[in-house]
Short mmCIF file of C-alpha atoms in Angstrom, two decimals:
data_model
loop_
_atom_site.label_atom_id
_atom_site.label_comp_id
_atom_site.label_asym_id
_atom_site.label_seq_id
_atom_site.Cartn_x
_atom_site.Cartn_y
_atom_site.Cartn_z
CA MET A 1171 104.24 131.78 112.93
CA ARG A 1172 105.89 128.31 113.29
CA VAL A 1173 109.00 128.21 110.84
CA ALA A 1174 111.41 125.20 110.00
CA LEU A 1175 114.72 125.39 108.96
CA MET A 1176 116.44 122.52 107.40
CA ALA A 1177 119.76 121.41 104.74
CA ILE A 1178 119.69 119.30 102.43
CA THR A 1179 122.39 116.48 102.69
CA ASP A 1180 124.22 115.45 99.85
CA GLU A 1181 126.72 113.09 98.81
CA GLY A 1182 128.87 114.10 95.43
CA GLY A 1183 126.18 116.12 94.41
CA GLU A 1184 122.98 113.72 94.87
CA PRO A 1185 120.85 114.05 98.02
CA VAL A 1186 120.90 111.01 100.57
CA LYS A 1187 117.57 109.14 100.06
CA LEU A 1188 115.47 106.86 102.62
CA GLY A 1189 112.55 104.98 101.11
CA GLY A 1190 112.93 106.90 97.67
CA ARG A 1191 113.09 110.55 99.47
CA PRO A 1192 115.66 112.47 100.54
CA ILE A 1193 116.01 112.81 104.24
CA ALA A 1194 115.21 116.48 103.72
CA TRP A 1195 111.75 115.41 102.91
CA HIS A 1196 111.20 113.35 105.88
CA GLN A 1197 112.24 116.38 107.66
CA LEU A 1198 109.62 118.58 105.58
CA GLN A 1199 106.83 115.68 107.05
CA ALA A 1200 107.50 116.32 110.85
CA ALA A 1201 107.69 120.47 110.22
CA LEU A 1202 104.32 119.75 108.45
CA ALA A 1203 103.04 117.47 111.56
CA LEU A 1204 104.55 120.20 114.10
CA GLY A 1205 102.31 122.79 111.97
CA CYS A 1206 105.06 124.66 110.44
CA GLU A 1207 103.58 127.38 107.90
CA ARG A 1208 107.04 128.37 106.47
CA ILE A 1209 109.29 126.06 105.65
CA VAL A 1210 113.21 127.37 105.04
CA CYS A 1211 115.89 125.42 103.33
CA LEU A 1212 119.35 125.63 103.25
CA ALA A 1213 120.92 125.09 99.56
CA GLU A 1214 123.71 126.04 97.67
CA GLY A 1215 121.39 126.28 94.42
CA PRO A 1216 118.47 124.95 92.72
CA GLY A 1217 118.18 121.71 91.73
CA ALA A 1218 115.45 118.69 91.58
CA THR A 1219 115.38 118.07 94.91
CA LEU A 1220 114.72 121.75 95.97
CA GLY A 1221 111.41 121.75 93.30
CA ALA A 1222 110.36 118.42 94.95
CA LEU A 1223 110.58 120.04 98.42
CA GLN A 1224 108.63 123.23 97.39
CA ARG A 1225 105.92 121.32 95.22
CA GLU A 1226 105.40 119.25 98.50
CA ALA A 1227 105.33 122.29 100.95
CA GLU A 1228 103.39 124.37 98.75
CA GLY A 1229 100.88 121.09 98.11
CA ARG A 1230 100.14 121.28 101.83
CA ASP A 1231 99.43 125.02 102.14
CA ALA A 1232 103.06 126.25 103.25
CA ARG A 1233 105.36 128.71 101.91
CA PHE A 1234 108.65 127.24 101.05
CA SER A 1235 111.67 129.64 100.66
CA ALA A 1236 115.67 128.50 99.65
CA VAL A 1237 118.33 130.31 100.84
CA SER A 1238 122.02 129.76 100.21
CA HIS A 1239 123.12 131.84 103.49
CA ALA A 1240 122.35 132.41 106.91
CA ARG A 1241 122.06 136.40 106.51
CA ALA A 1242 118.86 135.78 104.32
CA LEU A 1243 117.23 134.51 106.88
CA SER A 1244 116.42 137.55 109.23
CA GLY A 1245 114.16 138.37 106.23
CA LEU A 1246 112.01 135.49 106.47
CA ILE A 1247 112.05 134.70 110.09
CA SER A 1248 110.76 137.28 112.84
CA ALA A 1249 111.28 137.30 116.59
CA ALA A 1250 108.07 136.39 117.40
CA ASP A 1251 108.29 133.07 115.27
CA THR A 1252 108.91 129.73 116.78
CA LEU A 1253 111.63 128.30 114.75
CA PHE A 1254 112.08 124.50 114.43
CA VAL A 1255 115.93 123.62 113.42
CA PHE A 1256 117.09 120.47 112.07
CA ALA A 1257 119.99 119.27 111.42
CA PRO A 1258 121.80 118.00 107.93
CA GLY A 1259 120.57 114.16 108.05
CA ILE A 1260 118.42 113.90 111.32
CA LEU A 1261 115.47 111.50 110.65
CA PRO A 1262 113.19 112.20 113.91
CA ASP A 1263 110.37 110.25 115.43
CA ARG A 1264 106.90 113.02 114.44
CA GLU A 1265 104.87 111.88 117.38
CA TRP A 1266 107.81 112.28 119.61
CA LEU A 1267 108.48 116.15 118.46
CA ASN A 1268 104.74 116.79 118.87
CA GLN A 1269 104.87 115.88 122.34
CA ALA A 1270 108.39 116.75 123.34
CA LEU A 1271 108.91 120.22 121.29
CA GLY A 1272 105.56 121.22 119.67
CA ALA A 1273 104.25 123.34 122.99
CA ARG A 1274 107.79 124.62 124.32
CA ALA A 1275 111.02 125.56 123.05
CA GLY A 1276 113.73 123.02 123.73
CA ILE A 1277 116.78 121.00 122.13
CA ALA A 1278 116.33 117.13 121.80
CA SER A 1279 119.58 115.10 123.14
CA LEU A 1280 120.74 112.22 123.71
CA PRO A 1281 122.79 110.41 126.24
CA ALA A 1282 126.54 111.45 124.39
CA GLU A 1283 128.02 107.66 124.97
CA GLY A 1284 126.52 106.08 121.90
CA ALA A 1285 125.18 109.28 120.59
CA VAL A 1286 128.59 110.52 119.27
CA GLU A 1287 129.40 107.70 118.14
CA ARG A 1288 127.11 107.67 115.62
CA GLY A 1289 128.16 111.20 114.64
CA PHE A 1290 125.93 113.23 116.67
CA GLU A 1291 127.50 116.58 118.01
CA ARG A 1292 128.47 116.49 121.65
CA ILE A 1293 126.99 119.56 123.35
CA ASP A 1294 128.23 118.65 126.69
CA ARG A 1295 130.30 115.95 128.62
CA ASP A 1296 127.21 114.11 129.23
CA ARG A 1297 124.89 114.75 126.04
CA ALA A 1298 125.11 114.94 122.77
CA TRP A 1299 122.61 117.29 120.08
CA GLY A 1300 119.27 114.99 118.95
CA GLY A 1301 119.41 117.15 115.77
CA VAL A 1302 116.17 118.98 116.57
CA LEU A 1303 115.45 122.41 118.71
CA ALA A 1304 112.96 124.65 118.63
CA THR A 1305 113.59 127.93 119.53
CA ARG A 1306 112.65 131.71 119.40
CA GLY A 1307 113.00 133.78 116.01
CA ASP A 1308 114.80 136.29 116.96
CA ALA A 1309 117.80 133.44 117.08
CA VAL A 1310 118.39 134.64 113.47
CA GLU A 1311 119.59 138.11 114.42
CA ALA A 1312 122.36 136.81 116.64
CA LEU A 1313 123.69 134.60 113.41
CA THR A 1314 124.45 137.99 112.20
CA LEU A 1315 127.34 138.26 114.72
CA LEU A 1316 129.26 134.80 113.60
CA PRO A 1317 131.53 134.63 110.25
CA PRO A 1318 129.52 135.03 107.00
CA ASP A 1319 130.93 131.67 106.02
CA ALA A 1320 129.59 130.02 109.59
CA ASP A 1321 127.02 126.73 109.63
CA PRO A 1322 123.68 128.37 110.62
CA ILE A 1323 122.50 125.77 112.26
CA ALA A 1324 125.45 125.23 114.32
CA GLY A 1325 125.16 128.83 115.33
CA LEU A 1326 121.19 128.29 116.15
CA LEU A 1327 122.47 125.71 118.17
CA ARG A 1328 124.96 127.22 119.83
CA ILE A 1329 123.03 130.31 120.70
CA ALA A 1330 120.05 128.08 121.94
CA LEU A 1331 122.37 126.71 124.49
CA GLN A 1332 123.87 130.00 125.24
CA ARG A 1333 120.01 131.14 126.36
CA GLY A 1334 120.01 128.18 128.37
CA GLY A 1335 117.64 126.06 126.25
CA ARG A 1336 116.42 123.22 128.12
CA CYS A 1337 117.13 119.53 127.01
CA VAL A 1338 114.43 116.75 126.55
CA GLU A 1339 116.21 113.60 126.31
CA VAL A 1340 115.12 111.42 123.38
CA PRO A 1341 114.85 107.61 124.44
CA GLU A 1342 118.46 106.12 123.83
CA ARG A 1343 117.29 102.85 122.23
CA TRP A 1344 115.58 104.42 119.73
CA LEU A 1345 119.00 104.93 117.71
CA ASP A 1346 118.76 101.15 118.03
CA GLU A 1347 115.42 100.63 117.15
CA GLY A 1348 115.49 103.44 113.92
CA ARG A 1349 113.03 105.53 115.04
CA TRP A 1350 115.54 108.19 115.50
CA ALA A 1351 118.87 108.65 112.92
CA LEU A 1352 121.14 110.23 112.23
CA LEU A 1353 121.58 109.60 108.01
CA GLY A 1354 124.94 111.80 106.51
CA ASP A 1355 125.51 109.62 103.69
CA SER A 1356 123.97 106.84 101.48
CA GLY A 1357 125.63 104.22 103.66
CA ALA A 1358 123.79 105.02 106.92
CA ALA A 1359 120.44 105.43 105.03
CA GLN A 1360 120.67 101.92 103.43
CA ARG A 1361 121.77 100.39 106.48
CA MET A 1362 118.36 101.89 107.93
CA GLU A 1363 116.26 101.52 105.12
CA MET A 1364 114.73 98.08 105.66
CA ALA A 1365 114.30 98.72 109.44
CA TRP A 1366 112.47 101.81 108.29
CA GLN A 1367 110.09 100.02 105.78
CA SER A 1368 109.13 97.61 108.08
CA ARG A 1369 108.29 99.77 110.85
CA HIS A 1370 105.68 101.59 107.85
CA VAL A 1371 104.86 99.10 105.87
CA PRO A 1372 105.07 95.99 107.65
CA THR A 1373 106.23 92.81 105.45
CA PRO A 1374 102.85 90.49 104.81
CA ALA A 1375 102.71 87.38 107.12
CA ILE A 1376 104.41 83.93 105.20
CA ASP A 1377 100.74 82.84 105.01
CA ARG A 1378 100.21 85.46 102.10
CA PRO A 1379 102.69 84.31 99.86
CA GLY A 1380 100.62 86.52 96.90
CA GLU A 1381 100.78 89.62 99.02
CA MET A 1382 104.26 88.88 100.23
CA LEU A 1383 105.38 89.02 96.58
CA ALA A 1384 103.82 92.24 95.43
CA HIS A 1385 105.49 93.25 98.96
CA PHE A 1386 108.80 92.75 97.09
CA LEU A 1387 107.81 93.38 93.84
CA ALA A 1388 106.84 97.53 95.25
CA ARG A 1389 110.13 97.57 97.86
CA SER A 1390 112.09 96.42 94.66
CA VAL A 1391 110.99 99.21 92.13
CA LEU A 1392 110.38 102.10 94.75
CA PRO A 1393 113.79 103.81 94.59
CA ARG A 1394 113.12 104.77 91.47
CA THR A 1395 108.92 105.76 91.56
CA ALA A 1396 108.99 107.33 94.78
CA ASP A 1397 109.34 110.49 93.25
CA ARG A 1398 107.06 110.08 90.47
CA PRO A 1399 103.89 110.30 92.79
CA ALA A 1400 101.53 109.55 89.83
CA VAL A 1401 103.28 105.66 89.07
CA ALA A 1402 101.33 104.24 92.60
CA PRO A 1403 98.08 104.95 91.34
CA SER A 1404 98.75 104.29 87.70
CA ILE A 1405 99.86 100.35 88.44
CA ALA A 1406 96.92 100.15 91.23
CA ILE A 1407 94.10 101.38 88.92
CA GLY A 1408 95.83 100.00 86.04
CA GLY A 1409 95.78 96.18 87.79
CA ALA A 1410 92.66 96.31 88.88
CA THR A 1411 90.99 97.35 85.44
CA LEU A 1412 92.82 94.73 83.95
CA ALA A 1413 91.51 92.04 86.52
CA VAL A 1414 87.92 93.85 86.07
CA ALA A 1415 88.43 93.28 82.23
CA GLY A 1416 89.11 89.49 83.10
CA GLY A 1417 86.23 88.89 84.42
CA ILE A 1418 84.33 90.36 81.67
CA ALA A 1419 86.61 87.99 79.12
CA GLY A 1420 85.32 85.15 81.69
CA TYR A 1421 81.74 85.93 81.42
CA LEU A 1422 82.24 86.30 77.64
CA GLY A 1423 83.30 82.55 77.71
CA MET A 1424 87.22 82.77 77.90
CA THR A 1425 87.59 81.22 81.69
CA VAL A 1426 91.16 80.34 81.33
CA GLY A 1427 92.03 83.92 79.91
CA GLY A 1428 89.67 85.53 81.88
CA LEU A 1429 91.29 84.27 85.39
CA ALA A 1430 94.52 84.97 83.94
CA ALA A 1431 94.47 88.44 83.38
CA LEU A 1432 91.85 88.51 86.82
CA ALA A 1433 95.12 87.08 88.89
CA PHE A 1434 98.11 89.33 87.12
CA GLY A 1435 95.45 92.12 87.62
CA THR A 1436 94.97 91.71 91.33
CA LEU A 1437 98.90 91.48 91.56
CA ALA A 1438 99.74 94.34 89.55
CA SER A 1439 97.06 96.69 91.75
CA GLU A 1440 98.63 95.25 94.93
CA VAL A 1441 101.83 96.48 93.78
CA GLY A 1442 100.57 99.82 93.21
CA GLU A 1443 98.67 99.79 96.13
CA ARG A 1444 101.85 99.08 98.38
CA LEU A 1445 103.92 101.30 96.41
CA GLY A 1446 101.30 104.10 97.64
CA ARG A 1447 102.18 103.23 101.13
CA PHE A 1448 105.52 103.38 100.92
CA ALA A 1449 105.63 106.94 99.01
CA ARG A 1450 103.22 107.82 102.08
CA ALA A 1451 105.49 106.38 104.88
CA GLY A 1452 106.37 108.70 107.07
CA ALA A 1453 104.36 111.71 105.51
CA GLY A 1454 101.43 110.38 108.36
CA LYS A 1455 98.72 109.99 105.73
CA GLU A 1456 95.92 107.23 106.07
CA PRO A 1457 95.65 104.58 103.91
CA ARG A 1458 92.79 104.92 101.13
CA ARG A 1459 90.66 102.70 102.92
CA ARG A 1460 87.75 103.15 100.47
CA TYR A 1461 89.85 102.68 97.26
CA ILE A 1462 90.71 99.41 99.02
CA GLU A 1463 86.77 98.60 99.40
CA LEU A 1464 85.99 99.30 96.07
CA ARG A 1465 88.73 97.68 94.55
CA ASP A 1466 88.51 94.31 96.47
CA ALA A 1467 84.22 94.33 95.87
CA ALA A 1468 85.41 94.97 91.63
CA LEU A 1469 87.65 91.93 92.25
CA ASP A 1470 85.30 89.99 93.79
CA LEU A 1471 82.39 90.52 91.56
CA SER A 1472 84.99 89.98 88.51
CA LEU A 1473 85.67 86.24 89.96
CA VAL A 1474 81.53 85.79 90.40
CA ALA A 1475 81.54 87.02 86.68
CA VAL A 1476 83.60 84.98 85.28
CA ALA A 1477 81.66 81.54 86.85
CA ALA A 1478 78.26 82.91 85.77
CA SER A 1479 78.98 82.82 82.26
CA PRO A 1480 76.28 81.31 80.17
CA GLN A 1481 78.47 79.96 77.85
CA GLU A 1482 80.51 78.15 80.02
CA PHE A 1483 78.55 77.41 82.86
CA ALA A 1484 74.71 76.08 82.79
CA GLY A 1485 72.38 77.27 85.84
CA TRP A 1486 73.57 78.95 89.26
CA HIS A 1487 75.26 76.35 90.67
CA ALA A 1488 78.63 77.95 89.42
CA PRO A 1489 77.93 81.61 90.74
CA PHE A 1490 76.62 80.43 93.24
CA VAL A 1491 80.04 78.36 94.36
CA ALA A 1492 81.82 81.23 93.49
CA LEU A 1493 80.00 83.72 95.95
CA VAL A 1494 80.57 81.07 98.43
CA LEU A 1495 84.42 81.31 98.07
CA VAL A 1496 84.03 85.39 98.41
CA GLY A 1497 82.73 85.15 101.70
CA ALA A 1498 85.17 82.62 102.45
CA ILE A 1499 88.14 85.17 101.47
CA ARG A 1500 86.40 87.88 103.12
CA LEU A 1501 86.31 85.79 106.44
CA ALA A 1502 89.76 84.95 105.64
CA ARG A 1503 90.88 88.65 105.84
CA GLU A 1504 89.44 89.06 109.12
CA GLU A 1505 92.06 90.25 111.99
CA GLY A 1506 90.82 87.24 114.16
CA ALA A 1507 90.87 84.22 111.23
CA GLN A 1508 92.47 81.28 112.36
CA LYS A 1509 95.59 80.42 110.70
CA PRO A 1510 94.43 77.34 108.65
CA ILE A 1511 92.12 79.81 106.66
CA ARG A 1512 94.75 82.94 106.58
CA PRO A 1513 95.76 81.88 103.03
CA LEU A 1514 92.61 82.01 101.72
CA GLY A 1515 92.31 86.04 102.27
CA ASP A 1516 95.26 86.05 99.58
CA ARG A 1517 93.56 87.04 96.29
CA ILE A 1518 96.33 86.77 94.49
CA LEU A 1519 97.18 83.39 95.89
CA VAL A 1520 93.51 81.99 95.10
CA PHE A 1521 92.98 83.46 91.90
CA SER A 1522 95.94 82.10 90.44
CA VAL A 1523 95.43 78.56 92.02
CA LEU A 1524 92.13 78.93 89.70
CA PHE A 1525 93.66 79.28 86.90
CA LEU A 1526 95.84 76.67 87.75
CA ALA A 1527 92.52 74.71 88.26
CA ALA A 1528 90.82 76.04 85.10
CA VAL A 1529 94.05 74.72 83.12
CA GLY A 1530 92.89 71.35 84.05
CA GLN A 1531 89.24 72.03 83.84
CA GLY A 1532 88.88 72.03 87.51
CA PHE A 1533 87.69 75.43 87.83
CA VAL A 1534 84.47 74.72 89.72
CA PRO A 1535 85.27 71.79 91.48
CA ALA A 1536 88.38 73.82 92.97
CA MET A 1537 86.13 77.08 94.05
CA ALA A 1538 83.45 74.06 95.72
CA ALA A 1539 86.60 72.63 97.85
CA VAL A 1540 88.18 75.96 98.51
CA GLY A 1541 85.10 77.58 99.67
CA LEU A 1542 83.82 74.90 101.83
CA ALA A 1543 87.03 74.08 103.62
CA ALA A 1544 87.49 77.45 104.45
CA LEU A 1545 83.99 77.61 105.74
CA ALA A 1546 84.39 74.51 107.51
CA ALA A 1547 87.72 75.36 109.31
CA ARG A 1548 86.02 79.09 110.31
CA ILE A 1549 83.12 76.95 112.11
CA PHE A 1550 84.85 74.25 113.43
CA TRP A 1551 88.60 75.17 114.09
CA PRO A 1552 89.28 76.92 117.26
CA ARG A 1553 89.44 80.59 117.51
CA PRO A 1554 92.78 82.08 118.69
CA ARG A 1555 92.20 83.94 122.14
CA SER A 1556 92.14 87.46 122.36
#
């Protein structure tokens, strides 16, 4: 069995967090990616962080145990187990761990110069411990020889070194890139936050201003919602529902109000979706592509419904123009879309512009102008070279 040992990093009684999650939560994701079936957490006592870790581990079919001292480890870890040890505050790269320590025991190491000044523990003249090691489970039996108040994680590192464990070097540049970090306090986590978020959930380009706004809104509320898993889907589904309601209202003749609800609902739905992506960041979970496809289809059909209102627009002209615009929006969202039409892939922006046009009694002409301009650019503008 593969077992992971970690500890909660506290600062003044509060866990150090990254992306709204305790550092131990990120270590848990790395342990689960390594195939660990049992998670053992060192903690002084019960608390909200332990409860969240237990729910996450058991929800992923792993067993979870919390202990307060090293002597309890021998009853949880057998000699035949493979033990992965995470130093408090370490934020490792999951893919590297799988490649370097997934098949063989070893000690992650960094060049001492540069690593020690960042808080990593020196293990010899040239190297520092990278904060993760893999060893045999019988190492916990040797902890009984240490004083009762000894740090079990430091003791396991010493035992692994005494046994001649191989050192596997972590690329030094990762310390600067943020792919490997030691976050022992909230200040270090805050300095790391922006780079970590950008790597896992990139900020939309400036030519998608509506999506950029949704991204910043999601990032601003993330610290208060990351440990409440129901918030993100509630906002996403609620926003999509509001947008569809706007489409229905528009079909019933309330064009301006319907477009306002459509634009605001699309923004809220995108905020919820990005909150979900932030919540899944570091867990290795795939984005919910099927949901996104269904949501986008509902948003596009809602726009067509507004244009198809028999009370506001006679004949087929308005819904036809809306369908042309929907086609342009989808073309603009393709990966190889030309720069001039990329902003049209931002539904929040497009629906907001149409709302303003409707206020000025120019809804259908605005749809026609935007859709035809996008199609013309798609056809005649030089495509970027691959």
